[in-house]
PDB file of C-alpha atoms in Angstrom:
ATOM      1  CA  MET A   2      29.488 170.876 198.198  1.00 69.00           C
ATOM      2  CA  ASN A   3      27.537 169.556 195.201  1.00 93.00           C
ATOM      3  CA  ALA A   4      28.494 166.409 193.276  1.00 94.00           C
ATOM      4  CA  VAL A   5      30.112 168.310 190.377  1.00 96.00           C
ATOM      5  CA  SER A   6      32.380 170.293 192.718  1.00 96.00           C
ATOM      6  CA  LYS A   7      33.299 167.179 194.710  1.00 97.00           C
ATOM      7  CA  LEU A   8      33.999 165.237 191.494  1.00 97.00           C
ATOM      8  CA  ILE A   9      36.256 168.012 190.184  1.00 97.00           C
ATOM      9  CA  GLU A  10      38.201 167.978 193.462  1.00 97.00           C
ATOM     10  CA  VAL A  11      38.621 164.187 193.374  1.00 97.00           C
ATOM     11  CA  LEU A  12      39.661 164.175 189.692  1.00 97.00           C
ATOM     12  CA  GLU A  13      42.244 166.902 190.346  1.00 96.00           C
ATOM     13  CA  HIS A  14      43.820 165.264 193.398  1.00 96.00           C
ATOM     14  CA  THR A  15      43.060 161.523 193.300  1.00 94.00           C
ATOM     15  CA  PRO A  16      42.088 160.476 189.743  1.00 94.00           C
ATOM     16  CA  LYS A  17      42.272 156.778 190.664  1.00 91.00           C
ATOM     17  CA  SER A  18      39.740 157.136 193.509  1.00 95.00           C
ATOM     18  CA  ASN A  19      37.015 154.525 194.030  1.00 94.00           C
ATOM     19  CA  GLN A  20      34.563 157.404 194.670  1.00 96.00           C
ATOM     20  CA  ILE A  21      34.531 158.527 191.031  1.00 97.00           C
ATOM     21  CA  VAL A  22      31.848 156.149 189.709  1.00 97.00           C
ATOM     22  CA  GLU A  23      29.372 157.143 192.420  1.00 97.00           C
ATOM     23  CA  LEU A  24      30.202 160.852 192.054  1.00 97.00           C
ATOM     24  CA  ILE A  25      29.619 160.641 188.287  1.00 98.00           C
ATOM     25  CA  LYS A  26      26.183 159.097 188.894  1.00 97.00           C
ATOM     26  CA  LEU A  27      25.327 161.878 191.355  1.00 96.00           C
ATOM     27  CA  ALA A  28      26.645 164.610 189.040  1.00 97.00           C
ATOM     28  CA  GLU A  29      24.606 163.184 186.142  1.00 97.00           C
ATOM     29  CA  SER A  30      21.453 163.192 188.281  1.00 96.00           C
ATOM     30  CA  GLU A  31      22.045 166.869 189.166  1.00 94.00           C
ATOM     31  CA  SER A  32      22.934 168.021 185.640  1.00 94.00           C
ATOM     32  CA  PHE A  33      21.039 169.229 182.618  1.00 94.00           C
ATOM     33  CA  VAL A  34      23.047 169.318 179.396  1.00 97.00           C
ATOM     34  CA  ASP A  35      22.213 171.066 176.145  1.00 97.00           C
ATOM     35  CA  ILE A  36      25.426 171.498 174.167  1.00 95.00           C
ATOM     36  CA  THR A  37      23.513 173.392 171.477  1.00 95.00           C
ATOM     37  CA  LYS A  38      22.956 176.135 174.086  1.00 96.00           C
ATOM     38  CA  GLN A  39      26.196 175.539 176.026  1.00 96.00           C
ATOM     39  CA  ILE A  40      28.549 175.551 173.025  1.00 94.00           C
ATOM     40  CA  GLU A  41      30.989 177.955 174.713  1.00 95.00           C
ATOM     41  CA  LEU A  42      31.310 175.645 177.737  1.00 95.00           C
ATOM     42  CA  PHE A  43      31.835 172.654 175.437  1.00 95.00           C
ATOM     43  CA  THR A  44      34.516 174.424 173.370  1.00 96.00           C
ATOM     44  CA  GLY A  45      38.105 174.305 174.602  1.00 96.00           C
ATOM     45  CA  VAL A  46      40.912 172.079 175.767  1.00 96.00           C
ATOM     46  CA  TRP A  47      39.902 169.167 178.005  1.00 97.00           C
ATOM     47  CA  GLU A  48      42.217 166.793 179.877  1.00 97.00           C
ATOM     48  CA  LEU A  49      41.185 163.178 180.356  1.00 96.00           C
ATOM     49  CA  ARG A  50      41.371 162.426 184.085  1.00 97.00           C
ATOM     50  CA  TRP A  51      39.439 159.153 184.314  1.00 97.00           C
ATOM     51  CA  SER A  52      37.701 156.587 182.119  1.00 96.00           C
ATOM     52  CA  THR A  53      36.207 153.113 182.229  1.00 96.00           C
ATOM     53  CA  SER A  54      38.393 152.024 179.300  1.00 93.00           C
ATOM     54  CA  ASN A  55      40.997 149.289 179.721  1.00 89.00           C
ATOM     55  CA  SER A  56      43.190 150.925 177.075  1.00 86.00           C
ATOM     56  CA  PRO A  57      46.159 152.874 178.482  1.00 79.00           C
ATOM     57  CA  LEU A  58      45.657 155.379 175.633  1.00 78.00           C
ATOM     58  CA  LEU A  59      42.152 156.151 176.890  1.00 85.00           C
ATOM     59  CA  ASN A  60      43.031 156.511 180.554  1.00 87.00           C
ATOM     60  CA  TYR A  61      44.721 158.989 182.852  1.00 91.00           C
ATOM     61  CA  SER A  62      48.484 158.810 183.410  1.00 89.00           C
ATOM     62  CA  PRO A  63      50.482 161.299 185.493  1.00 89.00           C
ATOM     63  CA  LEU A  64      53.238 161.009 182.842  1.00 86.00           C
ATOM     64  CA  LEU A  65      51.086 162.036 179.853  1.00 88.00           C
ATOM     65  CA  ASP A  66      48.885 164.871 178.685  1.00 90.00           C
ATOM     66  CA  ASN A  67      45.817 163.179 177.227  1.00 90.00           C
ATOM     67  CA  LEU A  68      43.850 166.054 175.719  1.00 93.00           C
ATOM     68  CA  GLN A  69      40.710 166.618 173.687  1.00 94.00           C
ATOM     69  CA  ILE A  70      40.641 169.934 171.866  1.00 93.00           C
ATOM     70  CA  LEU A  71      37.088 170.737 170.764  1.00 96.00           C
ATOM     71  CA  GLU A  72      35.954 173.495 168.432  1.00 95.00           C
ATOM     72  CA  PRO A  73      32.451 172.462 167.336  1.00 94.00           C
ATOM     73  CA  LYS A  74      31.632 175.824 165.709  1.00 94.00           C
ATOM     74  CA  ARG A  75      34.309 174.952 163.143  1.00 94.00           C
ATOM     75  CA  SER A  76      33.360 171.229 163.203  1.00 93.00           C
ATOM     76  CA  ARG A  77      36.789 170.109 164.366  1.00 93.00           C
ATOM     77  CA  GLY A  78      38.381 168.262 167.219  1.00 92.00           C
ATOM     78  CA  LEU A  79      41.776 166.866 168.083  1.00 87.00           C
ATOM     79  CA  ASN A  80      42.831 164.059 170.409  1.00 89.00           C
ATOM     80  CA  LEU A  81      46.398 164.650 171.535  1.00 86.00           C
ATOM     81  CA  LEU A  82      48.669 162.411 173.568  1.00 85.00           C
ATOM     82  CA  ARG A  83      52.093 163.685 174.621  1.00 85.00           C
ATOM     83  CA  PRO A  84      54.627 163.248 177.393  1.00 79.00           C
ATOM     84  CA  LYS A  85      54.390 165.863 180.145  1.00 82.00           C
ATOM     85  CA  GLY A  86      57.206 168.385 180.370  1.00 72.00           C
ATOM     86  CA  PHE A  87      59.863 169.253 177.816  1.00 62.00           C
ATOM     87  CA  ALA A  88      59.483 166.074 175.730  1.00 58.00           C
ATOM     88  CA  GLY A  89      55.828 166.989 175.121  1.00 57.00           C
ATOM     89  CA  LYS A  90      56.968 170.198 173.443  1.00 63.00           C
ATOM     90  CA  LEU A  91      58.991 168.134 170.978  1.00 60.00           C
ATOM     91  CA  PHE A  92      56.318 165.741 169.748  1.00 67.00           C
ATOM     92  CA  SER A  93      52.815 164.448 170.252  1.00 73.00           C
ATOM     93  CA  THR A  94      50.586 161.865 168.639  1.00 75.00           C
ATOM     94  CA  ASN A  95      47.367 163.264 167.259  1.00 73.00           C
ATOM     95  CA  ILE A  96      44.075 162.251 165.748  1.00 77.00           C
ATOM     96  CA  LEU A  97      42.201 164.990 163.904  1.00 73.00           C
ATOM     97  CA  ALA A  98      38.420 164.587 163.751  1.00 86.00           C
ATOM     98  CA  SER A  99      35.402 166.316 162.310  1.00 89.00           C
ATOM     99  CA  LEU A 100      32.583 167.010 164.760  1.00 94.00           C
ATOM    100  CA  GLU A 101      28.859 167.309 164.163  1.00 95.00           C
ATOM    101  CA  ILE A 102      26.406 168.224 166.904  1.00 95.00           C
ATOM    102  CA  ILE A 103      23.363 165.942 166.557  1.00 95.00           C
ATOM    103  CA  ASP A 104      21.211 167.048 169.496  1.00 96.00           C
ATOM    104  CA  GLN A 105      21.429 168.407 173.050  1.00 96.00           C
ATOM    105  CA  LYS A 106      23.818 165.662 174.198  1.00 96.00           C
ATOM    106  CA  ARG A 107      25.211 163.829 171.181  1.00 96.00           C
ATOM    107  CA  ILE A 108      28.084 164.776 168.953  1.00 95.00           C
ATOM    108  CA  ASN A 109      29.169 162.628 166.010  1.00 93.00           C
ATOM    109  CA  VAL A 110      32.904 162.137 165.599  1.00 92.00           C
ATOM    110  CA  SER A 111      34.590 161.125 162.334  1.00 85.00           C
ATOM    111  CA  LEU A 112      38.321 160.461 162.549  1.00 80.00           C
ATOM    112  CA  LYS A 113      40.081 162.066 159.563  1.00 78.00           C
ATOM    113  CA  LYS A 114      43.867 162.193 160.075  1.00 67.00           C
ATOM    114  CA  ALA A 115      46.428 160.699 162.435  1.00 67.00           C
ATOM    115  CA  GLY A 116      50.111 161.297 163.013  1.00 69.00           C
ATOM    116  CA  ILE A 117      52.753 163.252 164.851  1.00 66.00           C
ATOM    117  CA  ILE A 118      53.042 166.984 165.395  1.00 64.00           C
ATOM    118  CA  GLY A 119      56.467 168.251 166.392  1.00 59.00           C
ATOM    119  CA  PRO A 120      57.981 171.572 167.418  1.00 58.00           C
ATOM    120  CA  LYS A 121      58.123 174.778 165.400  1.00 63.00           C
ATOM    121  CA  LEU A 122      61.087 174.969 163.050  1.00 63.00           C
ATOM    122  CA  LEU A 123      61.785 178.217 161.208  1.00 65.00           C
ATOM    123  CA  GLY A 124      58.414 179.536 162.348  1.00 68.00           C
ATOM    124  CA  LYS A 125      56.434 176.562 160.999  1.00 67.00           C
ATOM    125  CA  LYS A 126      55.116 173.649 163.052  1.00 65.00           C
ATOM    126  CA  ILE A 127      56.450 170.267 161.913  1.00 61.00           C
ATOM    127  CA  SER A 128      53.503 168.006 161.156  1.00 65.00           C
ATOM    128  CA  PHE A 129      53.199 164.481 159.784  1.00 62.00           C
ATOM    129  CA  LEU A 130      49.489 163.766 159.551  1.00 63.00           C
ATOM    130  CA  SER A 131      48.076 161.289 157.075  1.00 65.00           C
ATOM    131  CA  GLU A 132      44.506 160.562 156.050  1.00 70.00           C
ATOM    132  CA  ILE A 133      42.833 157.691 157.862  1.00 69.00           C
ATOM    133  CA  LYS A 134      41.991 155.368 154.988  1.00 72.00           C
ATOM    134  CA  LYS A 135      39.113 153.433 156.559  1.00 73.00           C
ATOM    135  CA  THR A 136      36.492 155.843 157.897  1.00 70.00           C
ATOM    136  CA  GLN A 137      36.118 155.563 161.651  1.00 79.00           C
ATOM    137  CA  LYS A 138      32.990 157.096 163.106  1.00 88.00           C
ATOM    138  CA  GLY A 139      31.451 157.183 166.527  1.00 90.00           C
ATOM    139  CA  TRP A 140      29.603 159.457 168.884  1.00 94.00           C
ATOM    140  CA  LEU A 141      29.860 160.896 172.368  1.00 94.00           C
ATOM    141  CA  ASP A 142      26.949 161.780 174.649  1.00 97.00           C
ATOM    142  CA  THR A 143      27.754 164.556 177.098  1.00 97.00           C
ATOM    143  CA  THR A 144      26.025 163.838 180.410  1.00 97.00           C
ATOM    144  CA  VAL A 145      27.620 166.549 182.577  1.00 98.00           C
ATOM    145  CA  LEU A 146      28.892 169.916 181.381  1.00 97.00           C
ATOM    146  CA  SER A 147      30.153 172.708 183.608  1.00 97.00           C
ATOM    147  CA  PRO A 148      32.822 175.367 183.118  1.00 97.00           C
ATOM    148  CA  ASP A 149      35.419 172.922 184.507  1.00 97.00           C
ATOM    149  CA  LEU A 150      34.030 169.392 184.049  1.00 98.00           C
ATOM    150  CA  ARG A 151      32.735 167.306 181.162  1.00 98.00           C
ATOM    151  CA  ILE A 152      31.468 163.744 181.504  1.00 98.00           C
ATOM    152  CA  CYS A 153      30.706 161.855 178.314  1.00 97.00           C
ATOM    153  CA  LYS A 154      29.821 158.340 177.243  1.00 97.00           C
ATOM    154  CA  GLY A 155      31.058 156.879 173.994  1.00 94.00           C
ATOM    155  CA  TYR A 156      29.297 154.667 171.496  1.00 91.00           C
ATOM    156  CA  LYS A 157      31.203 151.629 172.842  1.00 92.00           C
ATOM    157  CA  GLY A 158      29.928 152.274 176.392  1.00 93.00           C
ATOM    158  CA  THR A 159      33.065 153.930 177.778  1.00 95.00           C
ATOM    159  CA  THR A 160      32.593 156.767 180.260  1.00 97.00           C
ATOM    160  CA  PHE A 161      35.124 159.616 180.281  1.00 97.00           C
ATOM    161  CA  ALA A 162      35.686 162.356 182.872  1.00 98.00           C
ATOM    162  CA  LEU A 163      37.591 165.395 181.630  1.00 98.00           C
ATOM    163  CA  LEU A 164      38.671 168.642 183.262  1.00 98.00           C
ATOM    164  CA  LYS A 165      38.967 171.919 181.354  1.00 98.00           C
ATOM    165  CA  ARG A 166      42.549 173.147 180.878  1.00 96.00           C
ATOM    166  CA  ASN A 167      42.196 176.922 181.135  1.00 95.00           C
ATOM    167  CA  ASP A 168      45.982 177.289 180.798  1.00 94.00           C
ATOM    168  CA  LEU A 169      45.710 176.082 177.171  1.00 91.00           C
ATOM    169  CA  SER A 170      43.704 177.571 174.305  1.00 90.00           C
ATOM    170  CA  LEU A 171      42.438 176.444 170.925  1.00 89.00           C
ATOM    171  CA  THR A 172      45.114 178.543 169.208  1.00 85.00           C
ATOM    172  CA  ASP A 173      47.799 176.434 170.903  1.00 80.00           C
ATOM    173  CA  PHE A 174      46.602 173.559 168.677  1.00 78.00           C
ATOM    174  CA  PHE A 175      44.601 174.998 165.762  1.00 77.00           C
ATOM    175  CA  ASN A 176      45.371 177.826 163.391  1.00 71.00           C
ATOM    176  CA  PRO A 177      42.797 180.610 163.857  1.00 64.00           C
TER     177      PRO A 177
END
């Protein structure tokens, strides 16, 4: 079993494992990433399963869906945090971002709007998103990219491990 496969298994079953740091290093040494050529792999709904951040909002919790929805061909992304189960269908907190691919690994992220998205009412999704007044920009370097796993490092030094959610699609979050 290669490092990527082993890391996926650990992230799925034991996302608090002490093995994750070493498996990330191994997976990075085995991987070649070029998101300009792997745009279809990069695109989709990703669930945060592990990070080096101390912030509870940037870490895995079995009680929350912590998702990144990425559609770089349309220069947009969404960070979504919602309770798992029925309550998650009622509301979620969201940050809408614009994305710009810089090179084979780096994508610039500019946060544009933040707020709450609720359920559909009379066929229209309830949404309270407001412009972020002070521009917040950063970048992410993707160091591992497979059909099911994405490892990235942020501009503040945080490492993130995300698994692809094939049960969710872009149209669940973005209008076509």
